[in-house]
Amino acid sequence: MSTAKAIDAGVTARGIKAIEDLLGADARPLLEHRCEGIPRDMLHLPGPDFVDRVHGGSDRPVSVLRSLQQILSHGRLAGTGYVSILPVDQGIEHSAGASFAKNPACFDPEAIVK
């Protein structure tokens, strides 16, 4: 085993131990859970080939597939098949303000700022 792999294994083992310590007595059932409701072969797991594998056979335009691939190829999660998109503006206009406009007593915009 290379030094880098040994270091990674040690870091991973310490990380798992820390998680087990936090979970306490529930650690084993939570960490060893296996879903029986959805067969594993029905899942489309993320990966660098996600767009080709999952959407390639669809009738989506090439430009849409290209755009999706660009999103998946950028940022800290680039090439993993995962994507993290955060909203740019979390102001009041994108909150529940519009829903509570009729009853302002139920909506406190000060809470959003905090």
XYZ file of C-alpha atoms in Angstrom:
114
model
C 0.000 0.000 0.000
C 1.363 3.398 -0.924
C 1.899 6.074 1.708
C -0.879 8.231 0.248
C -3.356 5.339 0.370
C -2.312 4.509 3.930
C -2.837 8.131 4.980
C -6.233 8.217 3.236
C -7.236 4.970 4.948
C -6.224 6.394 8.332
C -8.142 9.615 7.750
C -11.194 7.663 6.598
C -11.030 5.336 9.594
C -10.797 8.294 11.986
C -13.693 10.001 10.214
C -15.881 6.919 10.444
C -14.956 6.472 14.108
C -15.947 10.097 14.799
C -19.300 9.535 13.086
C -19.863 6.334 15.067
C -19.071 8.196 18.293
C -21.610 10.899 17.424
C -24.314 8.355 16.583
C -23.702 6.327 19.735
C -25.818 3.195 20.159
C -27.643 3.888 16.894
C -24.434 3.819 14.821
C -24.593 0.219 13.614
C -28.213 0.150 12.359
C -27.872 3.586 10.774
C -24.528 3.006 9.046
C -25.332 -0.541 7.908
C -28.865 0.213 6.653
C -29.774 -1.325 3.309
C -32.828 -0.027 1.470
C -35.180 -2.816 0.455
C -37.922 -0.650 -1.069
C -36.165 0.325 -4.297
C -33.976 -2.164 -6.173
C -30.422 -0.869 -6.583
C -30.443 -1.515 -10.334
C -33.290 1.005 -10.733
C -31.169 3.874 -9.387
C -29.226 6.202 -11.652
C -26.107 6.760 -9.579
C -24.012 9.876 -10.164
C -20.742 9.691 -12.029
C -18.693 11.513 -14.645
C -20.732 9.856 -17.436
C -24.129 10.731 -15.911
C -25.430 12.863 -18.794
C -24.484 10.328 -21.476
C -25.649 7.327 -19.462
C -28.945 8.703 -18.163
C -30.006 11.376 -20.644
C -28.119 10.388 -23.804
C -30.946 8.272 -25.186
C -33.589 10.916 -24.579
C -35.085 13.304 -27.104
C -33.513 16.329 -25.413
C -31.723 18.720 -27.750
C -27.936 18.460 -27.859
C -27.711 22.023 -26.528
C -29.631 20.993 -23.388
C -27.402 17.961 -22.834
C -24.315 20.129 -23.368
C -25.572 22.687 -20.842
C -26.283 19.989 -18.267
C -22.815 18.526 -18.817
C -21.269 21.980 -18.326
C -23.091 22.381 -15.008
C -21.850 18.969 -13.873
C -18.287 19.741 -15.025
C -17.736 22.875 -12.948
C -17.168 23.709 -9.312
C -15.869 21.690 -6.412
C -17.936 18.657 -7.395
C -16.853 18.705 -11.052
C -16.755 15.280 -12.668
C -18.446 13.482 -9.768
C -21.974 13.492 -11.154
C -23.098 15.580 -8.205
C -24.033 19.233 -8.442
C -24.466 21.921 -5.834
C -26.438 24.932 -6.980
C -27.004 27.688 -4.475
C -29.349 30.595 -5.072
C -27.619 33.892 -5.719
C -30.247 36.042 -4.045
C -31.867 35.034 -0.785
C -33.647 38.342 -0.319
C -37.171 38.886 0.858
C -38.572 38.851 -2.680
C -37.689 35.128 -2.934
C -39.043 34.171 0.442
C -42.506 33.480 1.778
C -43.222 37.231 1.825
C -45.536 37.064 -1.152
C -47.511 34.252 0.460
C -47.952 36.123 3.731
C -48.621 39.570 2.233
C -52.336 39.217 2.979
C -51.626 38.533 6.651
C -48.444 40.435 7.590
C -48.720 39.452 11.248
C -47.673 35.928 10.201
C -44.581 37.164 8.378
C -41.604 38.841 9.974
C -39.001 39.862 7.361
C -36.570 40.647 10.168
C -36.307 36.907 10.825
C -35.059 36.311 7.268
C -32.244 38.809 7.697
C -31.130 37.140 10.921
